[in-house]
PDB file of N, CA and C in Angstrom:
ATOM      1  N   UNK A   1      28.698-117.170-174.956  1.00 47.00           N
ATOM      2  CA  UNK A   1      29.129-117.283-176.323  1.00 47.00           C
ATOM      3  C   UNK A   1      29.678-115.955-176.801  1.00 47.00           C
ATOM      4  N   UNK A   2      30.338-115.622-175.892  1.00 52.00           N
ATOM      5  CA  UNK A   2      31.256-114.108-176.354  1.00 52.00           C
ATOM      6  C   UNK A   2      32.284-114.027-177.197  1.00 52.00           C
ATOM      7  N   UNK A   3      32.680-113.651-178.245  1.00 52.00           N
ATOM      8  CA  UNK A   3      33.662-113.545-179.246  1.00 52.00           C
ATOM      9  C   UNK A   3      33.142-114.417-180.182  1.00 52.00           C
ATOM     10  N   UNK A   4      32.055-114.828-180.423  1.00 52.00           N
ATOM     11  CA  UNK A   4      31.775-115.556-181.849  1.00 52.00           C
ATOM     12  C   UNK A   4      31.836-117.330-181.338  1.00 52.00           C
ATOM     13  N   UNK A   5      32.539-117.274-180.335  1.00 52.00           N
ATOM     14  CA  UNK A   5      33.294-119.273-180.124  1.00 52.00           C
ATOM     15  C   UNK A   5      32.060-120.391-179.918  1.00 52.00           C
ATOM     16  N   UNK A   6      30.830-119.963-179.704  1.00 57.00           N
ATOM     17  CA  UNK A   6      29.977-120.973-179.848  1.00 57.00           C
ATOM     18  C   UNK A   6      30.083-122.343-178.817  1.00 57.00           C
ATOM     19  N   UNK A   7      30.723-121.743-177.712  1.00 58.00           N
ATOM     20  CA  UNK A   7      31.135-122.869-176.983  1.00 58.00           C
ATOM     21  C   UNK A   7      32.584-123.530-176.824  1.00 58.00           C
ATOM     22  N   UNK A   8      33.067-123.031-177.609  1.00 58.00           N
ATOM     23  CA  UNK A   8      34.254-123.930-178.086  1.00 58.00           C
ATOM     24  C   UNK A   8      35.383-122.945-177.076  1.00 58.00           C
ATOM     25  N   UNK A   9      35.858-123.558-176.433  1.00 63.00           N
ATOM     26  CA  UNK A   9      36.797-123.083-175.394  1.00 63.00           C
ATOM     27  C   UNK A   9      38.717-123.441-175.742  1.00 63.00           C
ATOM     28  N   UNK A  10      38.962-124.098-176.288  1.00 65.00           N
ATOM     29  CA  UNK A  10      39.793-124.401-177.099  1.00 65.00           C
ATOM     30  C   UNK A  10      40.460-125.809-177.170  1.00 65.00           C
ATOM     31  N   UNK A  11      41.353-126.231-177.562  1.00 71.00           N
ATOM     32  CA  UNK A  11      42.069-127.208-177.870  1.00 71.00           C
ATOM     33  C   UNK A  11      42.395-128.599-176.258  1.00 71.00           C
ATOM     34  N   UNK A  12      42.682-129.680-176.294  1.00 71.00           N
ATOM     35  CA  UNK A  12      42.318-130.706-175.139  1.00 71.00           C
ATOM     36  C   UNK A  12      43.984-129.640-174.256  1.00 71.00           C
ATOM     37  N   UNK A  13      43.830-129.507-173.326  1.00 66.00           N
ATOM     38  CA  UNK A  13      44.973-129.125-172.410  1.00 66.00           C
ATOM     39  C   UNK A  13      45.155-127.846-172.685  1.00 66.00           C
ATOM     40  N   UNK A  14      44.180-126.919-173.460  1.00 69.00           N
ATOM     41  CA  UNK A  14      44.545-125.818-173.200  1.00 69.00           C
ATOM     42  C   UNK A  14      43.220-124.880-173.352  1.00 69.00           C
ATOM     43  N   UNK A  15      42.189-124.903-172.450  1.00 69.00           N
ATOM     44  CA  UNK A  15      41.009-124.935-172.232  1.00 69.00           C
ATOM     45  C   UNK A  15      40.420-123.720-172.154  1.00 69.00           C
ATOM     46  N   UNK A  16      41.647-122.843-172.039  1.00 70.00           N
ATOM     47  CA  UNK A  16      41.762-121.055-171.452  1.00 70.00           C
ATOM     48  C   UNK A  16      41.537-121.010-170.008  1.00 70.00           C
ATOM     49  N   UNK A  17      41.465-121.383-169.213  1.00 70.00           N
ATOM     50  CA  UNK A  17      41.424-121.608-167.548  1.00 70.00           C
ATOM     51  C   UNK A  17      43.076-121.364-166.956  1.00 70.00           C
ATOM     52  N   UNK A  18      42.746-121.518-165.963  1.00 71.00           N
ATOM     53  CA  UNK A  18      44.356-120.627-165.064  1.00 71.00           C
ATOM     54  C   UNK A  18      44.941-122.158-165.750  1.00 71.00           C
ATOM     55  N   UNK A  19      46.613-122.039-165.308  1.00 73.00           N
ATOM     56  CA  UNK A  19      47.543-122.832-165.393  1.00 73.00           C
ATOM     57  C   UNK A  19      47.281-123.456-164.162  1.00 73.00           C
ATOM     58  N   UNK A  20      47.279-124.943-164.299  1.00 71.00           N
ATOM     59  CA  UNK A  20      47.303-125.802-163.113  1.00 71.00           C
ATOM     60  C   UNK A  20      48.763-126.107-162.234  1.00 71.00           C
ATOM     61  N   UNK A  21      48.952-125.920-160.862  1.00 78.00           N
ATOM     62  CA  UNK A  21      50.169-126.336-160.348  1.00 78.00           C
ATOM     63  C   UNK A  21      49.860-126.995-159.369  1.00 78.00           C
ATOM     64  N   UNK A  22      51.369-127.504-158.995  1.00 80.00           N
ATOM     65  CA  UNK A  22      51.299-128.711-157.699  1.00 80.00           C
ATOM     66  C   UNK A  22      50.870-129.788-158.306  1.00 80.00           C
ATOM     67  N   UNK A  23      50.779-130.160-159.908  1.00 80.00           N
ATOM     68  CA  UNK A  23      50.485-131.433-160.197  1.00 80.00           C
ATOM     69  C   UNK A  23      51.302-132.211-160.841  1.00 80.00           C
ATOM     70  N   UNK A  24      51.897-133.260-160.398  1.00 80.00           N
ATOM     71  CA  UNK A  24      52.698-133.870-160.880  1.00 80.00           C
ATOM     72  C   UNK A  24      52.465-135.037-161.467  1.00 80.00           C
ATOM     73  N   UNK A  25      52.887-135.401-162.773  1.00 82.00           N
ATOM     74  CA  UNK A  25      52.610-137.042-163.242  1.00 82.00           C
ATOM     75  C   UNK A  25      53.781-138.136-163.627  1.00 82.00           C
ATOM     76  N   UNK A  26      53.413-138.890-163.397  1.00 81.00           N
ATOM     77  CA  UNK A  26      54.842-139.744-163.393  1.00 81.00           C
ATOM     78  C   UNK A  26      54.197-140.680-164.497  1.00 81.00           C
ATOM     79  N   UNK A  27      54.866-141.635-165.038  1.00 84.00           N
ATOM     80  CA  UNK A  27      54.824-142.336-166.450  1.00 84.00           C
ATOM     81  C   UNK A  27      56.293-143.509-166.645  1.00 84.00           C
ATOM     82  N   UNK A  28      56.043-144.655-166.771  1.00 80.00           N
ATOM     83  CA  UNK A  28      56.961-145.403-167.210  1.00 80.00           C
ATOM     84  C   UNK A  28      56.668-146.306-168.502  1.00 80.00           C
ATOM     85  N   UNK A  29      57.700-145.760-169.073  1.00 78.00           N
ATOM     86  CA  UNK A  29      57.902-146.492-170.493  1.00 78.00           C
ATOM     87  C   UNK A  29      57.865-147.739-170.616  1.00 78.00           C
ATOM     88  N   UNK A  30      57.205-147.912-171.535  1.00 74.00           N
ATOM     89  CA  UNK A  30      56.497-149.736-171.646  1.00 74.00           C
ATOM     90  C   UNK A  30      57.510-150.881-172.047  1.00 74.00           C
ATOM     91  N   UNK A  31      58.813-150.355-172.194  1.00 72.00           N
ATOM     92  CA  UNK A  31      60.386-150.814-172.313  1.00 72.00           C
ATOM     93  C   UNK A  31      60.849-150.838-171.071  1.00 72.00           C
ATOM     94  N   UNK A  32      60.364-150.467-169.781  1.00 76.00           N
ATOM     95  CA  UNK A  32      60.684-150.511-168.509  1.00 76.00           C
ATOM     96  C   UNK A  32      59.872-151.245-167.595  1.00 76.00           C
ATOM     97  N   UNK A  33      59.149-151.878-168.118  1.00 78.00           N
ATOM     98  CA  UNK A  33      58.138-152.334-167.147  1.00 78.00           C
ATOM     99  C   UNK A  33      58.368-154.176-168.037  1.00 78.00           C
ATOM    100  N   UNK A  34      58.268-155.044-166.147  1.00 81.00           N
ATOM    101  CA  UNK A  34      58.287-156.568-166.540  1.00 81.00           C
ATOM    102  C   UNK A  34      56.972-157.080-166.315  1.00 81.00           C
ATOM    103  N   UNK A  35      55.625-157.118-167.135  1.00 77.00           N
ATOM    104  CA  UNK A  35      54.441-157.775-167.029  1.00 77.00           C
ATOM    105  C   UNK A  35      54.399-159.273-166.657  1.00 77.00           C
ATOM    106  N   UNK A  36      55.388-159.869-166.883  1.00 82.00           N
ATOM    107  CA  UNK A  36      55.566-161.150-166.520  1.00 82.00           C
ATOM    108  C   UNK A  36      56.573-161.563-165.778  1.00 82.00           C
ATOM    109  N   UNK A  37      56.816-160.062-164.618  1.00 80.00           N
ATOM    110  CA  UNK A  37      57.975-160.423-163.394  1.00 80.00           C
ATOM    111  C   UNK A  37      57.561-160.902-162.472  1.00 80.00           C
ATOM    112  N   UNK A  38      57.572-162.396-162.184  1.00 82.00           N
ATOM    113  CA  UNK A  38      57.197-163.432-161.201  1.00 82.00           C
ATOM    114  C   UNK A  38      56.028-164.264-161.397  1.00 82.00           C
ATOM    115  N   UNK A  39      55.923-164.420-162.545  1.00 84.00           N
ATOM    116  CA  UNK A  39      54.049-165.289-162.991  1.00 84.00           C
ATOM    117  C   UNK A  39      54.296-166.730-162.384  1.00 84.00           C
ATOM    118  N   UNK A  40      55.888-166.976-163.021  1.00 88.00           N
ATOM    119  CA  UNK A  40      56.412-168.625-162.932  1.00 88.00           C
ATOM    120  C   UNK A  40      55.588-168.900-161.045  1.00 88.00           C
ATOM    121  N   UNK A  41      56.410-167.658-161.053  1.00 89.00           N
ATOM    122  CA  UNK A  41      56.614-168.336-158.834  1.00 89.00           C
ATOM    123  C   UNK A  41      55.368-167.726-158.506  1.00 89.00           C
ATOM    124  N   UNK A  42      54.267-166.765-158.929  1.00 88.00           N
ATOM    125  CA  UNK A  42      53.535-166.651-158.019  1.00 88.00           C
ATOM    126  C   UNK A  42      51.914-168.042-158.749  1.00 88.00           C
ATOM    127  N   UNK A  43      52.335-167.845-160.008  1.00 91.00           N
ATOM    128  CA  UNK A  43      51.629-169.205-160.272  1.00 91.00           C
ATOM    129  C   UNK A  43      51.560-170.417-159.922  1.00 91.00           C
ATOM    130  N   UNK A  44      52.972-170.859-159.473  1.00 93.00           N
ATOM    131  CA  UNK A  44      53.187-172.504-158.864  1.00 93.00           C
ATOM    132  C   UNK A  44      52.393-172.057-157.008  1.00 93.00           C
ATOM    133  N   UNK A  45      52.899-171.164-156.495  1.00 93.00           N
ATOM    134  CA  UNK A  45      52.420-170.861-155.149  1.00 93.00           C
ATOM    135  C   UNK A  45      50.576-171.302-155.201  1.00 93.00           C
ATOM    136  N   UNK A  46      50.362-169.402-156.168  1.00 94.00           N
ATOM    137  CA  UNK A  46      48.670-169.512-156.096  1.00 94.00           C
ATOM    138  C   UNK A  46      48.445-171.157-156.550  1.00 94.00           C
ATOM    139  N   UNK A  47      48.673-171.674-157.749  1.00 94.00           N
ATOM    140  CA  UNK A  47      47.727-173.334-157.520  1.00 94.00           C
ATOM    141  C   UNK A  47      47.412-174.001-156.681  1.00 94.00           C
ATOM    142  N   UNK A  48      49.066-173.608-156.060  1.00 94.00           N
ATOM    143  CA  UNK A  48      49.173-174.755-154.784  1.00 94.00           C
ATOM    144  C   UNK A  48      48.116-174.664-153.888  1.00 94.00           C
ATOM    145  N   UNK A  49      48.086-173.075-153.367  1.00 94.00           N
ATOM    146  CA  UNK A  49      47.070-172.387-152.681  1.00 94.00           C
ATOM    147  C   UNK A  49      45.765-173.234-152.936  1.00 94.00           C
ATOM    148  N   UNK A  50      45.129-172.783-153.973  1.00 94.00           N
ATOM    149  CA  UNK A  50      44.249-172.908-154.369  1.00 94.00           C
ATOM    150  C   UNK A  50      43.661-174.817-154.470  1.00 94.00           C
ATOM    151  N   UNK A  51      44.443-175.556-154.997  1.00 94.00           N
ATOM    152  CA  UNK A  51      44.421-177.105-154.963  1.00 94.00           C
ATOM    153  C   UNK A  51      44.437-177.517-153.729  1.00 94.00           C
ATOM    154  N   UNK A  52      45.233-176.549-152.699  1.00 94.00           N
ATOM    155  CA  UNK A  52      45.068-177.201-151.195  1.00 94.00           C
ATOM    156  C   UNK A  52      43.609-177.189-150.507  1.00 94.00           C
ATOM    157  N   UNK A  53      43.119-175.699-150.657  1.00 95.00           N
ATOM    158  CA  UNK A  53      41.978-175.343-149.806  1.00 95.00           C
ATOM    159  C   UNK A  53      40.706-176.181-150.940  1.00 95.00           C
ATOM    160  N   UNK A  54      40.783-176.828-151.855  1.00 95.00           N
ATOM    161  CA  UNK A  54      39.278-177.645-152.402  1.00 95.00           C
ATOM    162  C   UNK A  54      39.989-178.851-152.646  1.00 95.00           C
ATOM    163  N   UNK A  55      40.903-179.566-151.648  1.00 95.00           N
ATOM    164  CA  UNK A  55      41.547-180.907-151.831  1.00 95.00           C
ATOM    165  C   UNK A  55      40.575-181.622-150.707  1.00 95.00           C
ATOM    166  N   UNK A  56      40.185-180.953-149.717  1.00 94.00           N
ATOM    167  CA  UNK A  56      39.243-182.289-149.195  1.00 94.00           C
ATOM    168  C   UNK A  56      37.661-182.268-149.373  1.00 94.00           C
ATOM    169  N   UNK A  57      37.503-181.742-150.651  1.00 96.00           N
ATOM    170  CA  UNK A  57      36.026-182.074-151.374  1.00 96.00           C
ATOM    171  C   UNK A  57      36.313-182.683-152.244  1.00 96.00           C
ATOM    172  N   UNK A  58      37.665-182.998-152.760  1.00 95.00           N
ATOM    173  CA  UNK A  58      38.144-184.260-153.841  1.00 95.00           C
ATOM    174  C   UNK A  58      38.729-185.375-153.312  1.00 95.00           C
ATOM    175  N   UNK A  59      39.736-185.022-151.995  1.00 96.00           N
ATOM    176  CA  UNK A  59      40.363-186.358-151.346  1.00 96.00           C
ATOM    177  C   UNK A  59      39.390-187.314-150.534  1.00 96.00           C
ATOM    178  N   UNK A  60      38.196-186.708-149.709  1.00 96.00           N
ATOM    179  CA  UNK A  60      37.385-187.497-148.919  1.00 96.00           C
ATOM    180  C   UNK A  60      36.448-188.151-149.458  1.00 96.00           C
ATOM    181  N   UNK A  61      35.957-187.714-150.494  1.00 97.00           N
ATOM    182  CA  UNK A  61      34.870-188.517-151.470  1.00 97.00           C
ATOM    183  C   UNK A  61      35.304-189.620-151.794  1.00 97.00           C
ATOM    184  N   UNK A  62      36.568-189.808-152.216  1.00 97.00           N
ATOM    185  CA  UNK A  62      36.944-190.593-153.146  1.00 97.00           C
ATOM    186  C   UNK A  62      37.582-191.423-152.307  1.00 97.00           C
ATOM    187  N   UNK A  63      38.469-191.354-151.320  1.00 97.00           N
ATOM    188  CA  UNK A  63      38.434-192.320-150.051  1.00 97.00           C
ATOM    189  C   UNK A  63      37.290-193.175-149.614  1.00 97.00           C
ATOM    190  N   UNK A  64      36.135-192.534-149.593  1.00 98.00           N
ATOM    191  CA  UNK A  64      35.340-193.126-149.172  1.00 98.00           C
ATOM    192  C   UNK A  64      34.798-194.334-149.838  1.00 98.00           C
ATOM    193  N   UNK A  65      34.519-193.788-151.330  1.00 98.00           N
ATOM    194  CA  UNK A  65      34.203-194.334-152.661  1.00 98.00           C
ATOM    195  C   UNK A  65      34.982-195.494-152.761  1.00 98.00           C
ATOM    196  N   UNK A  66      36.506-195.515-152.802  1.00 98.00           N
ATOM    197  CA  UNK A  66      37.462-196.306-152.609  1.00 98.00           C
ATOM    198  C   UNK A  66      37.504-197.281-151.695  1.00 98.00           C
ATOM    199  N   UNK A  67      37.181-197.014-150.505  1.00 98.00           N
ATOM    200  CA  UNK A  67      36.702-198.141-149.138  1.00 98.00           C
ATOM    201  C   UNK A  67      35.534-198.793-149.668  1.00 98.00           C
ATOM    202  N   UNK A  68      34.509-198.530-150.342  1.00 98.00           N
ATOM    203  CA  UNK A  68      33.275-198.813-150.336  1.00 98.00           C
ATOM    204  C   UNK A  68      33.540-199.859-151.342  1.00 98.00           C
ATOM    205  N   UNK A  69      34.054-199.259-152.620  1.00 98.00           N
ATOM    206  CA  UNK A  69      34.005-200.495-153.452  1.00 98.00           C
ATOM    207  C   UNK A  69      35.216-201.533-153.462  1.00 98.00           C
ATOM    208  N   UNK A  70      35.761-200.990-152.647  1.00 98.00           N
ATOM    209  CA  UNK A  70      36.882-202.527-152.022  1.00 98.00           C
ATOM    210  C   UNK A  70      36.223-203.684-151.478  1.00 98.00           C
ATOM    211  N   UNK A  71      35.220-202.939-150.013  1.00 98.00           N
ATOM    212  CA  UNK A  71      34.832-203.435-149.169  1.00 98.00           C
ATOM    213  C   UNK A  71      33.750-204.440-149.990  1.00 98.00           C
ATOM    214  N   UNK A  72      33.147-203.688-151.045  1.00 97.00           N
ATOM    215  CA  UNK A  72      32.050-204.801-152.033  1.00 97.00           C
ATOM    216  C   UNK A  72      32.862-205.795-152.951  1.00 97.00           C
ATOM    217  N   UNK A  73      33.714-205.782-153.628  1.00 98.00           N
ATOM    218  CA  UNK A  73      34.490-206.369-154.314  1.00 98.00           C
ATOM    219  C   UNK A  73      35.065-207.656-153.393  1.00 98.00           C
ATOM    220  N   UNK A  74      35.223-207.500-151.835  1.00 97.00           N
ATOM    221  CA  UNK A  74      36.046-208.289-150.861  1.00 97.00           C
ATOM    222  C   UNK A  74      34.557-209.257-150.589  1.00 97.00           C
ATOM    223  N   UNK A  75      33.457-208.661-150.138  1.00 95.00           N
ATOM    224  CA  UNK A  75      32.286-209.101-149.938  1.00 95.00           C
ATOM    225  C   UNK A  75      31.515-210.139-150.936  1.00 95.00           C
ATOM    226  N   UNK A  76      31.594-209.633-151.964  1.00 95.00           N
ATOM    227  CA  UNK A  76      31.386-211.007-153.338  1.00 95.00           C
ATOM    228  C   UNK A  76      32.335-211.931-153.466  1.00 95.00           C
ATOM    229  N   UNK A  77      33.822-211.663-153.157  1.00 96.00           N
ATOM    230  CA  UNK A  77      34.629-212.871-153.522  1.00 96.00           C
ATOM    231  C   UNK A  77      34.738-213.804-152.461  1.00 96.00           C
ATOM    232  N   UNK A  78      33.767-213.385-151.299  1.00 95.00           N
ATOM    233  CA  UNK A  78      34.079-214.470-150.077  1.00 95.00           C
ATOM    234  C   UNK A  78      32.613-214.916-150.119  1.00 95.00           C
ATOM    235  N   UNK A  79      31.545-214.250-150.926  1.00 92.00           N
ATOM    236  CA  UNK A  79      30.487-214.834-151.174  1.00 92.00           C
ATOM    237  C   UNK A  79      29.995-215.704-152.220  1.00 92.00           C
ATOM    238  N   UNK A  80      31.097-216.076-152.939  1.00 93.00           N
ATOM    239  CA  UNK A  80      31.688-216.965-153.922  1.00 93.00           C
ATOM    240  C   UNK A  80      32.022-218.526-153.333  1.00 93.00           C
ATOM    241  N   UNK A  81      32.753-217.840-152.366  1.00 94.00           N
ATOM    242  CA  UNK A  81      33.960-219.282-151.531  1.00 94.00           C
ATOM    243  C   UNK A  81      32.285-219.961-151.235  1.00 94.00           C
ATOM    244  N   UNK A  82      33.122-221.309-150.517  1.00 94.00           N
ATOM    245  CA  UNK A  82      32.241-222.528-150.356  1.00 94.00           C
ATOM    246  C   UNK A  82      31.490-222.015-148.658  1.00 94.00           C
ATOM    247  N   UNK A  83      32.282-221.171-148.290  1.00 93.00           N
ATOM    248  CA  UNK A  83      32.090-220.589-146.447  1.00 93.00           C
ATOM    249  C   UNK A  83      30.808-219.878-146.961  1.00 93.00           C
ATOM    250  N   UNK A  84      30.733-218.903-147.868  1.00 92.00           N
ATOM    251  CA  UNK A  84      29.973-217.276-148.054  1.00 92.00           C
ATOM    252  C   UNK A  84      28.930-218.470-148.623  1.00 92.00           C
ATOM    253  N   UNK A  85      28.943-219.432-149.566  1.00 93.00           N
ATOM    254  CA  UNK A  85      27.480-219.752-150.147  1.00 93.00           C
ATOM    255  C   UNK A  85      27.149-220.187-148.914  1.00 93.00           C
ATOM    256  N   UNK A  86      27.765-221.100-148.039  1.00 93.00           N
ATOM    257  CA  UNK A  86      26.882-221.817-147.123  1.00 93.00           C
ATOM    258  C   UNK A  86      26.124-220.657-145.857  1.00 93.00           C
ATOM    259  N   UNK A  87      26.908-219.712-146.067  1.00 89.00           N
ATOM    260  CA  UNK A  87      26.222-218.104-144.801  1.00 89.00           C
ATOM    261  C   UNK A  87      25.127-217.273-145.721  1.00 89.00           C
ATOM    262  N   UNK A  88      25.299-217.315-146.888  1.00 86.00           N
ATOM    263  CA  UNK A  88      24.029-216.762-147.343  1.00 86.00           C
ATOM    264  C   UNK A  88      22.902-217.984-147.584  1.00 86.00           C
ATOM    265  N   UNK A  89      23.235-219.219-147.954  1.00 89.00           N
ATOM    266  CA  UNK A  89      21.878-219.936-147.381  1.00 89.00           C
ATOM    267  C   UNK A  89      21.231-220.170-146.185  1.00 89.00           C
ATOM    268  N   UNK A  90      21.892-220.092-145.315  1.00 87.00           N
ATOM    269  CA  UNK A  90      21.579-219.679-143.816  1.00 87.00           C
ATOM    270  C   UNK A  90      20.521-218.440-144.197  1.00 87.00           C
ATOM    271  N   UNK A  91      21.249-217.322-144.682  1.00 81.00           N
ATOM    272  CA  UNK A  91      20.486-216.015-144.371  1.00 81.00           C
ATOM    273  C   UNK A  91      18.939-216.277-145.421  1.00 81.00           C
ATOM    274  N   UNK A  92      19.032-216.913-145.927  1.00 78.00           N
ATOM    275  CA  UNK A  92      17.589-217.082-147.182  1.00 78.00           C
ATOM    276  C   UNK A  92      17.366-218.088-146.242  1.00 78.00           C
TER     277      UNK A  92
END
């Protein structure tokens, strides 16, 4: 705390320490930059992506589901006909 400064070393970027070199910063103006250069195309891609790899935990279920209640729907209407009553009194 020499000269009275209490700590205080001075102002942000000018700290009293050597001059810094070899450092370079680069910066582009927010008038130069496209935040929404390619959302369209990389959005239709990624879904696709994405809808492909969890399509057969939605396509196979529901295939199945689909066979099943065909196969019951086909099974009552022939257990209706005059053939299906006379094969389930057999089976009782």
């Amino acid at each position: 705390m020499a000269g009275g400064h209490h700590g205080y070393m001075g102002w942000w970027g000018d700290m009293g320490g050597p001059k810094q070199r070899g450092i370079v910063t680069y910066s582009l103006s927010p008038f130069a930059q496209k935040p929404f250069a390619g959302a369209l195309y990389n959005a239709f891609f990624n879904t696709f992506r994405r809808v492909s790899s969890q399509a057969i935990y939605v396509v196979v279920p529901t295939a199945l589901f689909g066979y099943l209640i065909t196969s019951a729907q086909e099974r009552n209407a022939y257990l209706y006909t005059k053939a299906g009553r006379h094969e389930l009194e057999l089976l009782l």
